[in-house]
Amino acid sequence: MPSKTIDHAFTARSLTSAATDPTFAGALSFMRRRFTKNLKGVDTVVWGIPFDAATSNRPGARFGPQAIRRASAIFDNDPQYPFSRDLFADMAVIDHGDCLLDYGNHHRTPATIEREAAKILASGAFLLTLGGDHFITWPLLKAHAARHGPLALVQFDAHQDTWFDDGKRIDHGSFVARAVRDGVIDPARSIQVGIRTHAPEDFGIRLIYGHEVEEMTAAEIARAILDHTGGRPAYLTFDIDCLDPAFAPGTGTPVAGGPSSAKILSVLGKLGPLDIRGADVVEVAPAYDHADITAIAGATVAMYMLGLRAERRAAR
């Protein structure tokens, strides 16, 4: 015990140090990373956006960042499966806390998110965002595209999110259409995985429907993603409702017939060659969750995103 500490999110002396907090105690940052707004020397920023005013069904994703952070305590800083490494040995990761939004002025939300994301990206850090409903991906994409150019969108989701809007709506079901129209993403290099609904327009984006996910192996799905994106800089967005409600009941718009968490995590683990420039995990709504099933899935997806980055850095 003498060598152990608690509340690593505040007491850590190094950004690359492992935590020793008990899984049942201590400050609940994401994976016990240091809570700080200081971006100096930081490689990767984990950031929360507690926003759900754009939901079309059940609200509650504003509590998603809290739930994902709480669930991430289960990762006890041993080498993380399946990456077989301490993710933070050589990668400086911080928890930047949450984006401050005015709940009474939702029309200001997109610009606030984009502005704050741009500040983080200007430091050169990689940004992993915890949502929040899927509308938040729209301003995040704008901030990332301003830095990297039009991106290949890799979207795990039950919904295409390509419904029409007037460019002003606060709606979690139309951000992809807006991103295509504004040249923020390259539809010819974008792909959506797990789709189990229909929308009036696909904009030429490659779709892998839910039933196809069931028929394909994880390796085949990963290969389809890598081949279709063609080495382009990519933004990875993961709507937790991509998973079947059996594996992610705590979400706003669940759709039956989806894949298991095991299969989709296997797909994610095979995306090492993907040039991911930014990522998010959205639509975790803990009020509808059971025993933190959805929050654990969301935290694990986020951990895999960090794992892919750690492995890519190690391979340099």
Short mmCIF file of C-alpha atoms in Angstrom, two decimals:
data_model
loop_
_atom_site.label_atom_id
_atom_site.label_comp_id
_atom_site.label_asym_id
_atom_site.label_seq_id
_atom_site.Cartn_x
_atom_site.Cartn_y
_atom_site.Cartn_z
CA MET A 1 0.00 0.00 0.00
CA PRO A 2 2.75 2.61 0.66
CA SER A 3 3.44 2.98 -3.08
CA LYS A 4 -0.20 3.42 -3.97
CA THR A 5 -2.14 6.65 -4.29
CA ILE A 6 -5.78 7.58 -4.65
CA ASP A 7 -7.59 10.32 -6.59
CA HIS A 8 -5.07 9.95 -9.40
CA ALA A 9 -7.05 12.46 -11.46
CA PHE A 10 -5.75 15.14 -9.10
CA THR A 11 -2.64 13.62 -7.49
CA ALA A 12 -0.84 12.28 -10.57
CA ARG A 13 2.66 13.70 -10.94
CA SER A 14 3.02 12.67 -14.58
CA LEU A 15 0.64 12.62 -17.53
CA THR A 16 1.95 9.21 -18.52
CA SER A 17 1.73 7.51 -15.14
CA ALA A 18 -0.55 4.59 -14.36
CA ALA A 19 -3.18 4.93 -11.65
CA THR A 20 -3.54 2.73 -8.58
CA ASP A 21 -6.99 3.80 -7.39
CA PRO A 22 -9.33 1.02 -6.32
CA THR A 23 -11.97 0.46 -9.01
CA PHE A 24 -14.65 1.32 -6.43
CA ALA A 25 -13.19 4.61 -5.22
CA GLY A 26 -11.31 7.74 -6.22
CA ALA A 27 -12.00 10.69 -8.51
CA LEU A 28 -13.84 9.57 -11.62
CA SER A 29 -12.05 11.08 -14.58
CA PHE A 30 -11.93 8.99 -17.74
CA MET A 31 -9.63 6.07 -16.95
CA ARG A 32 -8.22 8.11 -14.01
CA ARG A 33 -6.49 10.57 -16.31
CA ARG A 34 -5.51 13.89 -14.78
CA PHE A 35 -8.27 16.51 -14.78
CA THR A 36 -6.70 19.62 -16.27
CA LYS A 37 -7.27 22.40 -18.79
CA ASN A 38 -3.52 22.68 -19.38
CA LEU A 39 -2.74 21.31 -22.86
CA LYS A 40 1.05 21.62 -22.65
CA GLY A 41 2.75 18.34 -23.48
CA VAL A 42 -0.58 16.59 -24.04
CA ASP A 43 -0.98 14.06 -26.84
CA THR A 44 -4.64 13.15 -26.36
CA VAL A 45 -7.56 14.99 -24.78
CA VAL A 46 -10.70 13.29 -23.51
CA TRP A 47 -13.55 15.80 -23.36
CA GLY A 48 -17.22 15.63 -22.44
CA ILE A 49 -20.13 17.41 -24.11
CA PRO A 50 -23.22 16.99 -21.89
CA PHE A 51 -25.85 17.95 -24.46
CA ASP A 52 -29.09 16.20 -25.46
CA ALA A 53 -31.46 18.94 -26.65
CA ALA A 54 -31.34 17.54 -30.20
CA THR A 55 -32.83 14.14 -29.38
CA SER A 56 -35.91 12.99 -31.29
CA ASN A 57 -36.95 10.30 -28.80
CA ARG A 58 -35.75 9.72 -25.23
CA PRO A 59 -33.59 12.46 -23.68
CA GLY A 60 -30.84 11.84 -21.15
CA ALA A 61 -27.57 11.67 -23.10
CA ARG A 62 -26.45 14.84 -21.30
CA PHE A 63 -25.53 12.43 -18.51
CA GLY A 64 -23.48 10.28 -20.90
CA PRO A 65 -20.05 11.75 -20.10
CA GLN A 66 -20.59 11.21 -16.37
CA ALA A 67 -21.72 7.61 -16.93
CA ILE A 68 -18.85 6.76 -19.27
CA ARG A 69 -16.29 8.20 -16.85
CA ARG A 70 -17.81 6.24 -13.97
CA ALA A 71 -17.82 3.01 -15.98
CA SER A 72 -14.21 3.54 -17.07
CA ALA A 73 -13.07 2.97 -13.48
CA ILE A 74 -13.35 -0.74 -14.24
CA PHE A 75 -10.14 -0.38 -16.25
CA ASP A 76 -7.65 -0.81 -13.44
CA ASN A 77 -4.56 0.27 -15.41
CA ASP A 78 -3.23 -3.18 -16.08
CA PRO A 79 -2.27 -3.67 -19.75
CA GLN A 80 -5.58 -3.23 -21.53
CA TYR A 81 -7.10 -6.08 -23.52
CA PRO A 82 -6.66 -6.60 -26.44
CA PHE A 83 -3.78 -4.15 -26.76
CA SER A 84 -1.47 -5.86 -24.24
CA ARG A 85 0.07 -2.57 -23.17
CA ASP A 86 -0.22 0.20 -20.63
CA LEU A 87 -1.95 2.73 -22.87
CA PHE A 88 -0.47 5.62 -20.92
CA ALA A 89 3.15 4.54 -20.68
CA ASP A 90 4.15 6.70 -23.65
CA MET A 91 0.96 8.62 -24.45
CA ALA A 92 0.09 11.69 -22.40
CA VAL A 93 -3.69 11.72 -21.98
CA ILE A 94 -5.76 14.15 -19.94
CA ASP A 95 -9.42 14.51 -19.07
CA HIS A 96 -10.30 18.06 -20.07
CA GLY A 97 -13.61 17.99 -18.23
CA ASP A 98 -16.80 19.11 -19.96
CA CYS A 99 -17.82 21.78 -22.42
CA LEU A 100 -19.74 24.57 -20.69
CA LEU A 101 -23.05 25.11 -22.48
CA ASP A 102 -25.95 27.47 -21.78
CA TYR A 103 -29.01 25.24 -21.45
CA GLY A 104 -31.27 28.22 -22.11
CA ASN A 105 -29.67 29.21 -25.43
CA HIS A 106 -29.36 26.10 -27.55
CA HIS A 107 -28.82 28.14 -30.71
CA ARG A 108 -25.40 29.04 -29.31
CA THR A 109 -24.41 25.42 -28.72
CA PRO A 110 -22.92 24.55 -32.15
CA ALA A 111 -20.59 27.55 -32.21
CA THR A 112 -19.54 26.97 -28.59
CA ILE A 113 -18.62 23.34 -29.25
CA GLU A 114 -16.78 24.19 -32.48
CA ARG A 115 -14.85 27.02 -30.85
CA GLU A 116 -13.78 24.98 -27.82
CA ALA A 117 -12.86 21.97 -29.98
CA ALA A 118 -10.78 24.20 -32.25
CA LYS A 119 -8.82 25.48 -29.24
CA ILE A 120 -7.97 21.92 -28.22
CA LEU A 121 -7.01 20.91 -31.75
CA ALA A 122 -4.82 24.00 -32.14
CA SER A 123 -2.56 22.55 -29.44
CA GLY A 124 -1.84 19.60 -31.71
CA ALA A 125 -3.61 17.15 -29.41
CA PHE A 126 -5.90 14.37 -30.58
CA LEU A 127 -9.49 14.88 -29.37
CA LEU A 128 -11.70 12.05 -28.10
CA THR A 129 -15.15 13.35 -27.17
CA LEU A 130 -17.77 11.78 -24.91
CA GLY A 131 -21.36 12.78 -25.71
CA GLY A 132 -24.03 13.83 -25.54
CA ASP A 133 -26.42 13.19 -28.42
CA HIS A 134 -25.20 12.78 -31.98
CA PHE A 135 -25.76 16.41 -32.94
CA ILE A 136 -22.47 17.24 -31.24
CA THR A 137 -20.60 15.48 -34.05
CA TRP A 138 -21.61 18.26 -36.45
CA PRO A 139 -19.58 21.07 -34.81
CA LEU A 140 -16.82 18.58 -33.98
CA LEU A 141 -16.53 17.63 -37.65
CA LYS A 142 -16.35 21.29 -38.62
CA ALA A 143 -13.51 21.90 -36.18
CA HIS A 144 -11.59 18.83 -37.36
CA ALA A 145 -12.13 19.54 -41.06
CA ALA A 146 -10.87 23.10 -40.57
CA ARG A 147 -7.58 21.56 -39.42
CA HIS A 148 -7.33 18.43 -41.59
CA GLY A 149 -9.53 19.11 -44.62
CA PRO A 150 -12.56 17.02 -45.68
CA LEU A 151 -12.61 13.77 -43.73
CA ALA A 152 -13.66 10.22 -44.38
CA LEU A 153 -16.47 9.59 -41.91
CA VAL A 154 -16.50 6.15 -40.27
CA GLN A 155 -19.80 5.91 -38.45
CA PHE A 156 -21.06 3.04 -36.29
CA ASP A 157 -24.80 3.62 -35.92
CA ALA A 158 -28.28 2.21 -36.33
CA HIS A 159 -29.27 5.40 -38.17
CA GLN A 160 -27.89 7.17 -41.24
CA ASP A 161 -28.51 10.68 -39.83
CA THR A 162 -28.98 12.02 -43.35
CA TRP A 163 -32.37 13.64 -42.92
CA PHE A 164 -32.88 17.06 -44.46
CA ASP A 165 -32.62 20.18 -42.37
CA ASP A 166 -32.45 23.90 -43.07
CA GLY A 167 -28.93 24.32 -41.70
CA LYS A 168 -30.25 25.88 -38.51
CA ARG A 169 -32.04 23.03 -36.75
CA ILE A 170 -30.62 21.46 -33.61
CA ASP A 171 -31.25 17.85 -34.66
CA HIS A 172 -29.26 14.68 -34.07
CA GLY A 173 -30.64 13.04 -37.21
CA SER A 174 -29.29 15.36 -39.91
CA PHE A 175 -25.64 16.10 -39.13
CA VAL A 176 -24.32 13.76 -41.87
CA ALA A 177 -26.42 15.42 -44.57
CA ARG A 178 -25.19 18.81 -43.43
CA ALA A 179 -21.57 17.63 -43.40
CA VAL A 180 -21.88 16.36 -46.98
CA ARG A 181 -23.55 19.54 -48.24
CA ASP A 182 -20.92 21.74 -46.59
CA GLY A 183 -17.97 19.67 -47.83
CA VAL A 184 -16.86 18.72 -44.33
CA ILE A 185 -16.76 15.00 -45.14
CA ASP A 186 -15.99 13.12 -48.35
CA PRO A 187 -19.04 10.91 -48.97
CA ALA A 188 -17.19 8.78 -51.52
CA ARG A 189 -14.75 7.71 -48.76
CA SER A 190 -17.26 7.55 -45.90
CA ILE A 191 -18.93 4.44 -44.50
CA GLN A 192 -21.70 3.67 -42.02
CA VAL A 193 -21.80 0.35 -40.16
CA GLY A 194 -24.79 -1.29 -38.46
CA ILE A 195 -27.56 0.69 -40.17
CA ARG A 196 -31.03 -0.68 -39.32
CA THR A 197 -33.30 2.13 -40.50
CA HIS A 198 -34.05 3.88 -43.80
CA ALA A 199 -33.48 7.53 -44.66
CA PRO A 200 -34.47 9.40 -47.83
CA GLU A 201 -30.87 9.98 -48.95
CA ASP A 202 -27.54 8.19 -48.58
CA PHE A 203 -25.37 10.74 -50.47
CA GLY A 204 -23.32 7.89 -51.92
CA ILE A 205 -21.98 6.87 -48.51
CA ARG A 206 -21.20 3.16 -48.28
CA LEU A 207 -23.70 1.38 -46.02
CA ILE A 208 -23.23 -1.89 -44.18
CA TYR A 209 -26.68 -2.76 -42.89
CA GLY A 210 -27.35 -4.59 -39.66
CA HIS A 211 -28.18 -7.88 -41.37
CA GLU A 212 -24.93 -7.65 -43.36
CA VAL A 213 -22.98 -7.14 -40.14
CA GLU A 214 -24.46 -10.43 -38.93
CA GLU A 215 -23.40 -12.21 -42.11
CA MET A 216 -19.86 -10.78 -42.24
CA THR A 217 -16.91 -11.58 -40.00
CA ALA A 218 -15.29 -8.85 -37.97
CA ALA A 219 -12.24 -9.06 -40.22
CA GLU A 220 -14.41 -8.60 -43.32
CA ILE A 221 -16.11 -5.53 -41.83
CA ALA A 222 -12.77 -3.99 -40.84
CA ARG A 223 -11.36 -4.68 -44.29
CA ALA A 224 -14.38 -3.01 -45.91
CA ILE A 225 -13.81 0.08 -43.75
CA LEU A 226 -10.09 0.26 -44.51
CA ASP A 227 -10.56 -0.35 -48.24
CA HIS A 228 -13.35 2.18 -48.58
CA THR A 229 -11.61 4.98 -46.68
CA GLY A 230 -8.53 4.37 -48.81
CA GLY A 231 -6.01 5.79 -46.36
CA ARG A 232 -7.76 9.17 -46.12
CA PRO A 233 -7.74 11.06 -42.81
CA ALA A 234 -10.83 9.83 -40.96
CA TYR A 235 -13.18 10.85 -38.21
CA LEU A 236 -14.55 7.94 -36.17
CA THR A 237 -17.96 8.42 -34.58
CA PHE A 238 -19.64 5.71 -32.53
CA ASP A 239 -23.34 5.97 -31.69
CA ILE A 240 -23.91 3.42 -28.95
CA ASP A 241 -27.23 2.44 -30.58
CA CYS A 242 -25.16 0.69 -33.24
CA LEU A 243 -25.21 -2.16 -30.71
CA ASP A 244 -28.33 -4.24 -30.18
CA PRO A 245 -30.42 -3.03 -27.22
CA ALA A 246 -29.46 -6.26 -25.44
CA PHE A 247 -25.94 -4.82 -25.21
CA ALA A 248 -26.82 -1.12 -25.02
CA PRO A 249 -30.31 -0.51 -23.59
CA GLY A 250 -29.38 2.90 -22.21
CA THR A 251 -29.80 5.03 -25.29
CA GLY A 252 -32.34 7.41 -26.74
CA THR A 253 -33.35 5.62 -29.95
CA PRO A 254 -32.67 1.89 -29.59
CA VAL A 255 -33.19 -0.35 -32.63
CA ALA A 256 -33.50 -4.13 -32.37
CA GLY A 257 -31.48 -6.47 -34.55
CA GLY A 258 -28.04 -4.99 -33.97
CA PRO A 259 -24.65 -6.58 -33.40
CA SER A 260 -23.12 -7.62 -30.11
CA SER A 261 -20.55 -5.53 -28.31
CA ALA A 262 -18.06 -8.40 -28.76
CA LYS A 263 -18.34 -8.33 -32.54
CA ILE A 264 -18.10 -4.58 -32.94
CA LEU A 265 -15.19 -4.33 -30.50
CA SER A 266 -13.45 -6.96 -32.59
CA VAL A 267 -14.01 -4.75 -35.65
CA LEU A 268 -12.61 -1.71 -33.85
CA GLY A 269 -9.55 -3.65 -32.74
CA LYS A 270 -8.70 -4.37 -36.38
CA LEU A 271 -8.74 -0.71 -37.47
CA GLY A 272 -5.12 -0.01 -36.59
CA PRO A 273 -4.23 1.20 -40.12
CA LEU A 274 -7.10 3.72 -40.15
CA ASP A 275 -5.77 7.29 -40.02
CA ILE A 276 -8.09 8.52 -37.25
CA ARG A 277 -7.83 12.30 -36.73
CA GLY A 278 -10.66 12.58 -34.18
CA ALA A 279 -13.29 10.42 -32.52
CA ASP A 280 -16.37 10.43 -30.35
CA VAL A 281 -18.73 8.12 -28.46
CA VAL A 282 -22.28 9.40 -28.24
CA GLU A 283 -25.88 8.70 -27.21
CA VAL A 284 -25.21 6.92 -23.89
CA ALA A 285 -28.30 7.75 -21.81
CA PRO A 286 -27.84 6.20 -18.34
CA ALA A 287 -31.41 6.74 -17.16
CA TYR A 288 -32.46 3.82 -19.39
CA ASP A 289 -29.44 1.67 -18.59
CA HIS A 290 -29.27 -1.49 -16.46
CA ALA A 291 -26.27 -2.34 -14.28
CA ASP A 292 -24.17 0.12 -16.34
CA ILE A 293 -24.30 -2.21 -19.38
CA THR A 294 -24.41 0.66 -21.86
CA ALA A 295 -21.97 2.85 -19.98
CA ILE A 296 -19.47 -0.02 -19.80
CA ALA A 297 -19.87 -0.57 -23.55
CA GLY A 298 -19.35 3.13 -24.22
CA ALA A 299 -16.31 3.31 -21.96
CA THR A 300 -14.84 0.24 -23.64
CA VAL A 301 -15.35 1.71 -27.12
CA ALA A 302 -13.57 4.87 -25.95
CA MET A 303 -10.76 2.80 -24.44
CA TYR A 304 -10.35 0.97 -27.79
CA MET A 305 -10.05 4.34 -29.52
CA LEU A 306 -7.21 5.22 -27.17
CA GLY A 307 -5.71 1.78 -27.66
CA LEU A 308 -5.64 2.19 -31.43
CA ARG A 309 -3.86 5.51 -30.98
CA ALA A 310 -1.35 4.05 -28.52
CA GLU A 311 -0.51 1.22 -30.91
CA ARG A 312 -0.17 3.58 -33.86
CA ARG A 313 2.24 5.76 -31.85
CA ALA A 314 4.25 2.71 -30.78
CA ALA A 315 4.59 1.57 -34.39
CA ARG A 316 6.24 4.83 -35.51
#
